[in-house]
Coordinates of C-alpha atoms and ligand atoms in Angstrom, one line a residue:
Chain A
M752 CA 18.6 18.8 28.6
K753 CA 16.0 19.2 25.9
R754 CA 15.6 15.5 25.9
A755 CA 15.1 15.4 29.6
L756 CA 12.3 18.0 29.3
K757 CA 10.6 16.0 26.6
L758 CA 10.8 12.9 28.8
F759 CA 9.4 14.9 31.7
R760 CA 6.5 16.1 29.6
A761 CA 5.8 12.6 28.3
E762 CA 5.8 11.1 31.8
V763 CA 3.6 13.9 33.2
V764 CA 1.1 13.4 30.4
R765 CA 1.1 9.6 30.9
S766 CA 0.8 9.8 34.6
V767 CA -2.0 12.4 34.6
L768 CA -3.9 10.5 31.9
L769 CA -3.6 7.2 33.8
T770 CA -4.7 9.0 37.0
I771 CA -7.7 10.8 35.6
R772 CA -8.8 7.8 33.5
Y773 CA -9.1 5.8 36.7
P774 CA -9.8 8.4 39.3
I775 CA -11.4 5.8 41.6
E776 CA -7.9 4.6 42.5
L777 CA -6.8 8.0 43.5
F778 CA -9.9 8.8 45.6
V779 CA -9.9 5.4 47.3
G780 CA -6.2 5.8 48.1
L781 CA -6.7 9.2 49.5
F782 CA -9.8 8.1 51.4
I783 CA -7.9 5.1 52.9
M784 CA -5.0 7.3 53.9
Y785 CA -7.3 9.8 55.5
M786 CA -9.3 7.1 57.4
L787 CA -6.1 5.4 58.5
F788 CA -4.9 8.7 60.0
M789 CA -8.2 9.3 61.7
G790 CA -8.2 5.8 63.1
L791 CA -4.7 6.4 64.5
F792 CA -5.7 9.8 65.8
L793 CA -8.9 8.7 67.5
G794 CA -7.2 5.6 68.9
A795 CA -4.4 7.6 70.4
R796 CA -6.9 10.1 71.9
S797 CA -8.9 7.3 73.6
L798 CA -5.6 5.8 74.9
V799 CA -4.1 9.0 76.2
G800 CA -7.4 10.3 77.4
D801 CA -6.0 13.7 77.9
T802 CA -6.6 15.9 74.8
Q803 CA -4.1 18.5 75.9
V804 CA -1.2 16.1 75.8
L805 CA -2.1 14.7 72.5
N806 CA -2.7 18.1 71.0
A807 CA 0.7 19.2 72.1
S808 CA 2.4 16.6 70.0
L809 CA -0.2 16.4 67.2
D810 CA 1.8 18.5 64.7
G811 CA 4.7 16.1 64.9
F812 CA 2.2 13.2 64.5
I813 CA 0.8 14.8 61.3
I814 CA 4.3 15.5 59.9
S815 CA 5.4 11.9 60.4
Y816 CA 2.2 10.7 58.7
I817 CA 2.6 13.0 55.7
M818 CA 6.2 12.1 55.2
W819 CA 5.3 8.4 55.3
F820 CA 3.0 9.0 52.4
F821 CA 6.0 9.9 50.2
V822 CA 7.6 6.6 51.2
I823 CA 4.5 4.7 50.1
S824 CA 4.7 6.5 46.8
A825 CA 8.4 6.0 46.2
I826 CA 8.6 2.4 47.2
G827 CA 5.2 1.3 46.4
R828 CA 4.2 3.1 43.2
L829 CA 7.5 3.1 41.4
A830 CA 8.5 -0.5 42.1
F831 CA 4.9 -1.9 41.7
H832 CA 4.6 0.0 38.5
I833 CA 7.7 -1.5 37.0
E834 CA 6.6 -4.9 38.1
S835 CA 3.2 -4.5 36.3
E836 CA 4.8 -3.0 33.3
A837 CA 7.1 -6.0 33.0
Q838 CA 4.2 -8.3 33.3
M839 CA 2.2 -6.4 30.7
G840 CA 5.2 -6.4 28.3
V841 CA 5.3 -2.7 27.8
L842 CA 8.5 -2.4 29.8
E843 CA 10.4 -4.0 26.9
Q844 CA 9.0 -1.5 24.5
I845 CA 10.0 1.3 26.8
F846 CA 13.5 0.0 27.3
L847 CA 14.0 -0.5 23.6
T848 CA 12.8 3.0 22.8
Y849 CA 14.7 4.7 25.6
P850 CA 17.5 2.4 26.8
R851 CA 18.7 4.8 29.5
M852 CA 16.4 3.3 32.1
L853 CA 18.0 4.9 35.1
S854 CA 17.4 8.4 33.7
L855 CA 13.9 7.4 32.9
M856 CA 13.4 6.2 36.5
L857 CA 14.8 9.5 37.9
V858 CA 12.4 11.5 35.7
R859 CA 9.6 9.3 36.8
S860 CA 10.5 9.8 40.4
A861 CA 10.4 13.6 39.9
V862 CA 7.0 13.4 38.2
D863 CA 5.7 11.1 40.9
F864 CA 6.9 13.5 43.6
C865 CA 5.1 16.4 41.9
M866 CA 1.9 14.3 41.7
S867 CA 2.2 13.2 45.3
L868 CA 2.7 16.7 46.4
L869 CA -0.7 17.6 45.0
V870 CA -2.3 14.6 46.8
V871 CA -0.5 15.3 50.0
T872 CA -1.7 18.9 50.0
V873 CA -5.3 17.7 49.8
L874 CA -4.7 15.0 52.5
L875 CA -2.9 17.5 54.8
F876 CA -5.8 20.0 54.5
S877 CA -8.4 17.4 55.2
I878 CA -6.4 16.2 58.2
M879 CA -5.8 19.7 59.6
A880 CA -9.5 20.7 59.0
T881 CA -10.9 17.7 60.9
T882 CA -8.4 17.7 63.8
G883 CA -8.5 21.5 64.0
K884 CA -4.7 21.4 64.4
W885 CA -3.2 23.8 61.8
L886 CA 0.5 23.4 61.2
A887 CA 2.6 26.5 61.5
I888 CA 3.5 26.7 57.8
G889 CA 3.8 30.2 56.5
T890 CA 5.9 32.5 54.4
G891 CA 8.5 32.5 57.1
N892 CA 9.4 28.9 56.9
I893 CA 7.9 27.6 53.6
L894 CA 11.3 27.8 51.9
Q895 CA 13.0 25.7 54.6
I896 CA 10.2 23.2 54.5
L897 CA 10.4 22.8 50.8
V898 CA 14.2 22.4 50.8
L899 CA 13.9 19.8 53.6
L900 CA 11.1 18.1 51.8
V901 CA 12.9 17.8 48.5
V902 CA 16.2 16.7 50.1
T903 CA 14.4 14.1 52.2
V904 CA 12.3 12.8 49.4
T905 CA 15.4 12.5 47.2
G906 CA 16.8 10.0 49.6
I907 CA 13.5 8.1 49.8
Y908 CA 13.2 7.8 46.0
G909 CA 16.9 6.7 46.0
F910 CA 15.9 4.0 48.4
G911 CA 12.9 3.3 46.2
L912 CA 15.2 2.7 43.2
I913 CA 16.6 -0.4 45.1
F914 CA 13.1 -1.9 45.0
A915 CA 12.5 -0.9 41.4
G916 CA 15.7 -2.8 40.6
L917 CA 14.7 -5.8 42.6
A918 CA 11.3 -5.8 40.9
L919 CA 13.2 -6.1 37.5
V920 CA 15.0 -9.2 38.7
F921 CA 12.6 -11.0 40.9
K922 CA 9.3 -9.7 39.6
R923 CA 7.0 -10.5 42.5
I924 CA 8.3 -8.3 45.3
G925 CA 5.0 -6.8 46.3
Q926 CA 5.1 -8.6 49.7
V927 CA 8.5 -7.3 50.6
G928 CA 7.5 -3.8 49.5
S929 CA 4.5 -3.8 51.8
I930 CA 6.5 -5.0 54.7
M931 CA 9.0 -2.3 53.9
Q932 CA 6.3 0.3 53.9
F933 CA 5.4 -0.6 57.4
A934 CA 8.9 -0.6 58.6
F935 CA 9.1 2.9 57.4
F936 CA 5.8 3.7 59.2
F937 CA 7.7 2.7 62.4
L938 CA 10.7 4.8 61.4
A939 CA 8.6 7.8 60.7
Y940 CA 7.2 7.7 64.3
L941 CA 10.4 6.7 66.1
P942 CA 11.2 9.3 68.7
V943 CA 14.7 9.7 67.3
E944 CA 15.3 12.9 69.3
Q945 CA 15.3 10.8 72.5
L946 CA 17.9 8.3 71.3
T947 CA 21.6 8.8 72.1
G948 CA 25.0 7.7 70.9
W949 CA 25.6 5.2 68.1
L950 CA 22.0 4.2 68.0
K951 CA 21.1 7.7 67.2
V952 CA 23.7 7.9 64.4
A953 CA 22.5 4.5 63.1
V954 CA 18.9 5.6 63.0
Y955 CA 19.8 8.9 61.4
S956 CA 21.6 7.2 58.6
L957 CA 18.4 5.5 57.5
P958 CA 16.4 7.3 55.0
L959 CA 13.5 9.5 56.2
T960 CA 14.3 9.7 59.9
L961 CA 16.6 12.7 59.9
G962 CA 14.4 14.6 57.4
V963 CA 11.3 14.1 59.5
S964 CA 13.1 15.3 62.6
L965 CA 14.4 18.4 60.9
I966 CA 11.0 19.3 59.5
K967 CA 9.6 19.0 63.0
T968 CA 12.4 21.3 64.2
V969 CA 11.2 23.9 61.7
V970 CA 7.5 23.5 61.9
V971 CA 6.9 22.5 65.5
E972 CA 9.8 24.1 67.3
H973 CA 10.0 27.1 65.0
G974 CA 13.8 26.5 64.6
S975 CA 15.9 27.1 61.5
V976 CA 18.0 24.7 59.6
F977 CA 19.7 27.4 57.5
S978 CA 21.7 28.8 60.4
G979 CA 23.0 27.7 63.8
P980 CA 24.0 24.1 64.7
E981 CA 21.0 22.6 62.9
S982 CA 22.6 23.7 59.6
W983 CA 25.1 20.9 60.2
L984 CA 22.2 18.5 60.4
L985 CA 20.9 19.8 57.1
L986 CA 24.3 19.1 55.6
G987 CA 24.1 15.6 57.1
L988 CA 20.6 15.2 55.5
V989 CA 22.0 16.2 52.1
I990 CA 24.8 13.7 52.4
N991 CA 22.4 11.0 53.5
S992 CA 20.0 11.6 50.6
V993 CA 22.8 11.8 48.0
A994 CA 24.2 8.6 49.4
Y995 CA 20.9 6.8 49.1
L996 CA 20.4 8.2 45.6
L997 CA 23.8 6.8 44.6
V998 CA 23.4 3.5 46.2
G999 CA 19.9 3.2 44.7
S1000 CA 21.2 4.1 41.3
V1001 CA 24.0 1.6 41.5
V1002 CA 21.7 -1.2 42.7
F1003 CA 19.3 -0.4 40.0
L1004 CA 21.9 -0.5 37.3
I1005 CA 23.2 -3.8 38.5
C1006 CA 19.7 -5.2 38.7
E1007 CA 18.9 -3.9 35.2
R1008 CA 22.0 -5.8 33.9
K1009 CA 21.1 -8.9 35.7
S1010 CA 17.5 -8.8 34.4
R1011 CA 18.8 -8.4 30.8
M1012 CA 21.2 -11.3 31.4
D1013 CA 18.3 -13.5 32.5
G1014 CA 16.0 -12.2 29.8
R1015 CA 13.5 -11.1 32.4
L1016 CA 12.6 -7.6 31.3
G1017 CA 9.6 -9.2 29.7
Q1018 CA 7.4 -11.5 31.7
Y1019 CA 9.2 -14.7 30.8
Chain B
M1173 CA 32.4 4.8 2.6
A1174 CA 29.3 3.2 1.2
G1175 CA 31.4 0.1 0.5
T1176 CA 32.6 -0.3 4.0
T1177 CA 29.1 0.1 5.5
N1178 CA 27.7 -2.4 3.1
Q1179 CA 30.4 -4.9 4.0
Q1180 CA 29.7 -4.4 7.7
G1181 CA 26.0 -4.5 7.0
A1182 CA 23.3 -2.6 8.9
F1183 CA 24.0 -5.0 11.7
R1184 CA 26.1 -8.0 12.4
L1185 CA 26.0 -10.8 14.8
E1186 CA 29.3 -12.4 15.7
G1187 CA 29.6 -15.7 17.5
L1188 CA 26.4 -15.1 19.3
T1189 CA 25.4 -17.6 22.0
K1190 CA 22.8 -17.4 24.8
T1191 CA 22.3 -19.7 27.6
F1192 CA 19.5 -19.0 30.1
Y1193 CA 20.4 -20.0 33.6
P1194 CA 17.6 -20.5 36.1
I1195 CA 17.6 -17.9 38.9
L1196 CA 18.4 -20.4 41.6
P1197 CA 22.1 -21.6 41.3
W1198 CA 21.3 -25.2 42.3
H1199 CA 19.0 -25.5 39.2
R1200 CA 21.9 -24.8 36.9
S1201 CA 21.5 -28.2 35.2
R1202 CA 18.2 -26.9 33.8
A1203 CA 20.0 -24.2 31.7
V1204 CA 18.7 -23.7 28.2
D1205 CA 21.0 -23.1 25.2
A1206 CA 18.7 -20.9 23.3
V1207 CA 21.2 -19.6 20.7
Q1208 CA 24.3 -21.6 19.8
G1209 CA 26.9 -19.7 17.8
V1210 CA 25.1 -17.5 15.3
D1211 CA 27.1 -15.4 12.8
L1212 CA 25.1 -13.2 10.5
V1213 CA 25.5 -10.0 8.5
V1214 CA 22.3 -8.3 7.4
P1215 CA 23.0 -5.7 4.7
R1216 CA 21.4 -2.3 4.7
G1217 CA 18.2 -1.9 2.8
C1218 CA 17.1 -5.5 3.1
V1219 CA 14.2 -7.4 4.7
F1220 CA 15.7 -10.4 6.5
S1221 CA 13.3 -13.0 7.5
L1222 CA 14.2 -15.4 10.3
L1223 CA 12.3 -18.6 10.2
G1224 CA 12.4 -21.6 12.5
P1225 CA 10.2 -24.0 14.5
N1226 CA 8.9 -23.1 17.9
G1227 CA 11.7 -22.6 20.4
A1228 CA 14.4 -22.3 17.7
G1229 CA 15.6 -19.1 19.3
K1230 CA 14.1 -16.4 17.0
T1231 CA 12.7 -14.2 19.7
T1232 CA 15.9 -14.5 21.7
I1233 CA 18.0 -13.3 18.8
I1234 CA 15.6 -10.4 18.1
K1235 CA 15.8 -9.4 21.7
I1236 CA 19.5 -9.6 21.8
I1237 CA 19.7 -7.3 18.8
A1238 CA 17.3 -5.0 20.6
G1239 CA 19.5 -5.0 23.7
L1240 CA 16.8 -6.4 25.8
I1241 CA 18.7 -9.6 26.4
L1242 CA 22.5 -9.7 26.9
P1243 CA 24.3 -12.5 25.0
T1244 CA 26.3 -15.0 26.9
T1245 CA 29.1 -14.7 24.3
G1246 CA 29.5 -12.8 21.0
R1247 CA 28.4 -9.4 20.1
V1248 CA 26.1 -7.2 18.0
T1249 CA 27.4 -4.4 15.9
F1250 CA 25.4 -1.7 14.1
Y1251 CA 27.0 -0.1 11.1
G1252 CA 30.3 -1.4 12.4
K1253 CA 29.9 0.1 15.9
D1254 CA 29.5 -1.8 19.1
G1255 CA 25.8 -2.3 19.9
D1256 CA 26.4 -1.7 23.6
K1257 CA 27.4 1.9 23.0
L1258 CA 24.1 3.7 23.2
R1259 CA 25.5 6.9 21.7
S1260 CA 26.3 5.4 18.3
R1261 CA 23.3 3.0 18.3
P1262 CA 21.0 3.6 15.4
R1263 CA 17.3 4.2 16.1
L1264 CA 15.5 0.9 16.6
G1265 CA 11.8 0.1 16.4
A1266 CA 10.3 -3.2 17.3
V1267 CA 7.2 -5.3 17.6
L1268 CA 8.1 -7.8 20.3
E1269 CA 5.0 -9.1 21.9
G1270 CA 2.5 -7.2 19.8
S1271 CA -0.5 -6.1 21.7
R1272 CA 1.3 -6.6 25.0
N1273 CA 3.8 -3.9 24.2
L1274 CA 1.2 -1.1 24.7
Y1275 CA -0.4 0.7 27.6
W1276 CA -3.8 -0.9 27.6
R1277 CA -5.3 1.9 29.6
L1278 CA -4.2 4.6 27.2
S1279 CA -5.7 5.1 23.7
P1280 CA -3.8 4.2 20.6
M1281 CA -3.2 8.0 20.0
E1282 CA -1.8 8.4 23.5
N1283 CA 0.4 5.4 23.1
L1284 CA 1.8 6.8 19.9
Y1285 CA 2.4 10.2 21.6
Y1286 CA 4.1 8.6 24.6
F1287 CA 6.5 6.4 22.6
G1288 CA 7.0 9.1 20.0
E1289 CA 8.3 11.4 22.8
L1290 CA 10.5 8.6 24.1
K1291 CA 11.9 8.3 20.6
G1292 CA 12.7 12.0 20.7
L1293 CA 10.4 13.0 17.8
S1294 CA 8.8 16.5 17.7
L1295 CA 5.2 16.8 18.6
A1296 CA 4.4 18.0 15.0
Q1297 CA 6.0 14.9 13.6
I1298 CA 4.3 12.6 16.0
K1299 CA 0.9 14.1 15.1
R1300 CA 1.5 13.9 11.4
E1301 CA 2.8 10.3 11.4
S1302 CA 0.3 9.0 13.9
E1303 CA -2.6 10.3 12.0
E1304 CA -1.3 8.8 8.8
L1305 CA -0.5 5.4 10.4
L1306 CA -3.9 5.2 12.1
E1307 CA -5.5 6.1 8.8
M1308 CA -3.6 3.5 6.9
F1309 CA -4.6 0.8 9.4
D1310 CA -8.2 2.0 9.4
L1311 CA -8.1 2.8 13.1
T1312 CA -8.9 6.5 13.0
H1313 CA -12.3 5.8 14.6
K1314 CA -10.6 4.0 17.4
A1315 CA -7.8 6.6 17.9
R1316 CA -9.2 7.8 21.2
A1317 CA -10.7 4.6 22.6
S1318 CA -9.0 2.8 25.4
T1319 CA -6.6 0.2 23.9
Q1320 CA -8.0 -2.6 26.0
T1321 CA -11.4 -2.2 24.3
L1322 CA -9.8 -2.9 20.9
S1323 CA -9.8 -6.3 19.2
R1324 CA -6.6 -8.3 19.3
G1325 CA -5.8 -7.6 15.7
M1326 CA -6.5 -3.9 16.2
Q1327 CA -4.1 -3.9 19.1
Q1328 CA -1.5 -5.7 17.0
K1329 CA -1.9 -3.0 14.4
V1330 CA -1.4 -0.3 17.0
A1331 CA 1.8 -2.0 18.1
V1332 CA 3.0 -2.1 14.5
A1333 CA 2.2 1.6 14.2
V1334 CA 4.2 2.4 17.3
A1335 CA 7.2 0.5 15.8
L1336 CA 6.9 2.3 12.5
L1337 CA 6.6 5.7 14.1
G1338 CA 9.6 7.9 13.2
K1339 CA 10.9 5.5 10.5
P1340 CA 13.6 3.9 12.6
D1341 CA 16.8 2.8 10.9
I1342 CA 16.3 -0.8 11.9
L1343 CA 13.0 -2.5 12.5
L1344 CA 12.8 -5.7 14.6
L1345 CA 9.5 -7.4 14.0
D1346 CA 8.7 -10.6 15.9
E1347 CA 5.6 -12.1 14.3
P1348 CA 4.2 -8.7 13.4
T1349 CA 1.2 -10.0 11.5
L1350 CA 0.0 -12.4 14.2
G1351 CA -3.7 -12.4 14.2
L1352 CA -4.1 -9.9 11.4
D1353 CA -6.6 -10.1 8.7
V1354 CA -5.4 -10.5 5.1
E1355 CA -5.8 -6.9 4.1
S1356 CA -3.9 -5.5 7.1
S1357 CA -1.2 -8.0 6.6
R1358 CA -0.9 -6.9 3.0
L1359 CA -0.7 -3.3 4.0
I1360 CA 2.1 -4.0 6.4
Q1361 CA 4.0 -5.9 3.7
Q1362 CA 3.6 -3.0 1.3
R1363 CA 4.7 -0.6 3.9
L1364 CA 7.8 -2.6 4.8
R1365 CA 8.8 -2.9 1.2
E1366 CA 8.4 0.9 0.9
L1367 CA 10.6 1.5 3.9
V1368 CA 13.3 -0.7 2.5
E1369 CA 13.2 0.4 -1.1
R1370 CA 12.6 4.1 -0.6
D1371 CA 14.1 4.9 2.7
D1372 CA 16.9 2.3 2.8
R1373 CA 15.8 1.0 6.2
T1374 CA 16.7 -2.5 7.3
I1375 CA 14.2 -5.0 8.7
I1376 CA 14.5 -8.3 10.4
L1377 CA 11.3 -10.2 10.7
T1378 CA 10.3 -13.5 12.2
T1379 CA 7.1 -15.3 11.2
H1380 CA 5.5 -18.7 10.8
Q1381 CA 3.6 -17.5 7.8
M1382 CA 5.8 -18.7 4.9
E1383 CA 3.8 -16.8 2.3
L1384 CA 4.5 -13.6 4.1
A1385 CA 8.2 -14.3 4.3
A1386 CA 8.2 -15.3 0.6
R1387 CA 6.5 -12.2 -0.4
V1388 CA 8.4 -9.6 1.6
A1389 CA 11.9 -11.0 2.4
D1390 CA 15.0 -10.4 0.4
R1391 CA 17.0 -12.9 2.4
I1392 CA 16.0 -15.8 4.5
G1393 CA 17.6 -17.4 7.5
I1394 CA 16.5 -20.7 8.9
L1395 CA 17.1 -21.3 12.6
S1396 CA 16.9 -24.7 14.3
E1397 CA 17.8 -25.4 17.9
G1398 CA 19.7 -22.1 18.2
K1399 CA 21.8 -22.6 15.1
L1400 CA 21.5 -20.8 11.8
I1401 CA 21.3 -23.8 9.4
A1402 CA 20.7 -21.9 6.2
E1403 CA 21.0 -18.4 5.1
D1404 CA 20.7 -17.1 1.6
S1405 CA 18.6 -14.9 -0.7
L1406 CA 15.1 -16.2 -1.4
S1407 CA 15.9 -16.6 -5.1
N1408 CA 19.0 -18.6 -4.4
L1409 CA 17.2 -20.9 -2.1
V1410 CA 14.4 -21.5 -4.6
A1411 CA 16.9 -22.0 -7.4
F1412 CA 18.9 -24.5 -5.3
F1413 CA 15.9 -26.5 -4.4
R1414 CA 14.4 -26.3 -7.8
Q1415 CA 17.3 -28.3 -9.2
Q1416 CA 16.6 -31.0 -6.8
D1417 CA 12.8 -31.6 -7.1
Y1418 CA 11.3 -33.3 -10.2
E1419 CA 7.8 -34.2 -10.9
L1420 CA 6.8 -37.0 -13.1
E1421 CA 3.2 -37.3 -14.5
L1422 CA 2.0 -40.5 -16.0
P1423 CA -1.3 -42.3 -16.8
R1424 CA -2.7 -44.6 -14.2
L1425 CA -2.2 -47.7 -16.2
E1426 CA 1.5 -46.9 -16.6
W1427 CA 1.7 -46.2 -12.9
E1428 CA 0.4 -49.6 -11.9
Q1429 CA 3.3 -51.2 -13.7
L1430 CA 5.8 -48.9 -12.2
R1431 CA 4.4 -48.8 -8.8
A1432 CA 6.6 -51.4 -7.0
D1433 CA 9.9 -50.0 -8.5
V1434 CA 9.0 -46.4 -7.7
S1435 CA 8.0 -47.2 -4.1
A1436 CA 11.3 -48.9 -3.5
F1437 CA 13.3 -46.1 -5.2
R1438 CA 15.1 -44.2 -2.6
F1439 CA 14.7 -40.7 -4.1
T1440 CA 11.0 -40.9 -4.2
E1441 CA 9.5 -38.0 -2.2
G1442 CA 5.7 -38.6 -2.6
Q1443 CA 2.9 -39.4 -5.0
S1444 CA -0.5 -38.0 -5.6
A1445 CA -3.5 -38.6 -7.9
A1446 CA -4.5 -35.9 -10.3
N1447 CA -7.6 -36.9 -12.4
E1448 CA -6.6 -39.7 -14.7
E1449 CA -3.0 -39.1 -14.0
M1450 CA -0.6 -40.0 -11.2
R1451 CA 2.0 -37.5 -10.1
V1452 CA 5.2 -38.7 -8.5
T1453 CA 7.8 -36.4 -7.0
F1454 CA 11.5 -37.1 -6.7
H1455 CA 13.9 -35.3 -4.5
L1456 CA 17.4 -35.6 -6.0
D1457 CA 19.8 -34.1 -3.6
N1458 CA 22.9 -35.3 -5.2
R1459 CA 24.3 -36.4 -8.6
E1460 CA 23.7 -40.0 -7.7
G1461 CA 20.0 -39.2 -7.7
Y1462 CA 19.9 -38.1 -11.4
Y1463 CA 21.8 -41.2 -12.5
A1464 CA 19.5 -43.4 -10.5
L1465 CA 16.3 -41.8 -11.9
S1466 CA 17.7 -41.9 -15.4
E1467 CA 18.4 -45.6 -15.0
L1468 CA 15.0 -46.3 -13.7
L1469 CA 13.3 -44.6 -16.5
L1470 CA 15.6 -46.2 -19.1
A1471 CA 15.0 -49.6 -17.8
R1472 CA 11.2 -49.3 -17.6
R1473 CA 10.6 -46.8 -20.4
P1474 CA 7.2 -45.7 -19.1
E1475 CA 4.8 -43.7 -21.3
F1476 CA 4.9 -40.6 -19.1
T1477 CA 3.0 -37.4 -19.9
T1478 CA 5.5 -34.9 -18.6
I1479 CA 8.6 -34.6 -16.4
R1480 CA 9.5 -31.3 -15.0
Q1481 CA 11.4 -29.4 -12.4
V1482 CA 9.3 -28.3 -9.5
T1483 CA 9.5 -24.8 -8.2
P1484 CA 9.4 -25.4 -4.4
S1485 CA 7.4 -23.1 -2.2
L1486 CA 9.2 -21.5 0.7
E1487 CA 7.3 -23.8 2.9
D1488 CA 8.7 -26.9 1.1
I1489 CA 12.2 -25.5 1.4
F1490 CA 11.7 -24.7 5.1
L1491 CA 10.4 -28.2 5.9
Q1492 CA 13.1 -29.9 3.9
I1493 CA 15.9 -27.9 5.5
T1494 CA 14.7 -28.3 9.0
Q1495 CA 13.8 -32.0 8.6
H1496 CA 17.0 -32.8 6.9
Y1497 CA 18.8 -31.0 9.7
S1498 CA 17.1 -32.8 12.5
D1499 CA 17.6 -36.2 10.8
G1500 CA 21.2 -35.4 10.5
E1501 CA 21.3 -34.6 14.2
D1502 CA 19.7 -37.9 15.1
G1503 CA 22.0 -39.8 12.9
G1504 CA 25.0 -38.1 14.4
G1505 CA 23.9 -38.8 17.9
A1506 CA 23.3 -42.5 17.3
Ligands
LIG2776 N1 14.0 -15.6 29.6 C1 14.2 -16.9 29.3 N2 14.6 -17.7 30.3 C2 14.8 -19.0 30.1 N3 14.6 -19.6 29.0 C3 14.2 -18.9 27.9 C4 14.0 -17.5 28.0 N4 13.6 -17.0 26.8 C5 13.6 -18.1 26.0 N5 14.0 -19.2 26.6 C6 14.1 -20.5 26.0 O1 14.9 -20.4 24.9 C7 14.5 -21.2 23.8 C8 14.3 -20.3 22.6 O2 13.1 -19.5 22.8 P1 12.6 -18.4 21.8 O3 11.5 -17.6 22.4 O4 13.8 -17.6 21.3 O5 12.1 -19.3 20.6 P2 11.3 -18.8 19.3 O6 12.1 -19.3 18.1 O7 11.0 -17.4 19.3 O8 10.0 -19.7 19.3 P3 8.5 -19.3 18.9 O9 8.4 -19.7 17.4 O10 7.7 -20.3 19.7 O11 8.2 -17.9 19.2 C9 13.3 -21.9 24.3 O12 13.6 -23.2 24.7 C10 12.8 -21.1 25.5 O13 12.2 -21.9 26.4
LIG2777 MG1 9.1 -16.3 19.4

């Protein structure tokens, strides 16, 4: 446990230092995410024409967007990071010093989540301030939202581990990662609630979808996931996330082994 | 207890082979046999220097010991325990790709802190040792500069400092003095000897600088095409080759008369001019050689100035062993 805390501290320091040393990356990223949202928002408004209709579904729109941000972080940052560290050569030094790579990746995911949470807060406030649409987040539902957020994000980072593993073996997976991020953009906006039958089950068993829909239940429809029939869905979400975490971990371990077999932890 | 660990050595390689297969299965014919059956015991408290031409497999062996590459067959044990078991693995430190093993966007101090924490050292210990290491390498004024703004040699020194941090039980150094100035290289040699003699650490080091190996190593291993073709203490190697190399010095006039015979003599290694004298070296790698040389000298009775055994440099030994080996390979193949 003490070791885990030391790791956590080391990763926080590294991550904060790298961020503040090159703040441009952070600001540009934030700015692009903000502009992308505004583009979508203004585009949708000119298409729909009717501001009323759009405003009615705007909170759901914002929630999907914000949750997509975590996907970008989990799939993008973690996997790209490993890719560039392998190319730099620093990955070998890290592995040699701390060979339990999966634990390190989990700690990194936790740190990355905390950092993303800060960025997301800024992004969310900017979005809410410019659109004038304030999400109903308050003392009444903040606990539920946080629980849903953490559980959903656990699944997303689990899924991200698959890409981190693939990055170890194949090195250049940037392209696939980008395509994946857009696939998730689609998933985040899929009107899952309107699907029925097996299709619904299939879509819900992907990462992200169920979590987004539950957060909407809490924030938009003022429902509760701690009681009533929705609590079963929360259980489903927990199972979904744990499953992705397990699958991601196993894939990562297999890839790590494969990478060591091929001598590809470095940039050979 | 001490006896058993010494027998087992600090680490041991048994039947180690490594074949790299290309990632695409239909390219399997392009597989590379980088390591071919290496057995080696490195005793505790010893600097073992692994020498070999480019592509001999030195880096591959170092990375297998480090756990970064999995061997195709064979295994690595540390103090008699399986190297795969992380729990019983001793603390390792390494310089693998030198400057490339660092975060270039962080400062040397930040790199030391990060890797120190990964090693599980306390902050106080990291602070103390980092300051001392940076001081030793004359990098204190660069401690907080971004690593990418440092010169190559400075980056290499930071990488060495990271490896030395926490005095790991076993140090794996792949060309640690690459691109370093003479003074820094000396400092590292000194430090390595200290670690071995005072702290009973074990070091394996690859290098192409023979003087470095000669000065710092207790034992030498020579690798060629993935095979360990010689392995002994430096003094034994020198003693062995000293018996075989003889140098004959004689005046030029004498030389002119002897020239044809010496050139045809099959144990002649080379000749060079030194002032008024000529110097001829003979390499006598078996008893036949001594008889032949004696016969030659008896028959011609030249007025030579001196005849003496030559103490070969490690470089001479290295070249002789590797050349002899590759000649043998060619001969066997034909
Ligand atoms: N990851 C890898 N994949 C495929 N082949 C590899 C890999 N690593 C090394 N090799 C090959 O294995 C052989 C041994 O390489 P290695 O790097 O161990 O040599 P070396 O003795 O360190 O050489 P140098 O003195 O140039 O550093 C070479 O033929 C090299 O091309
Ligand atoms: Mg090498």
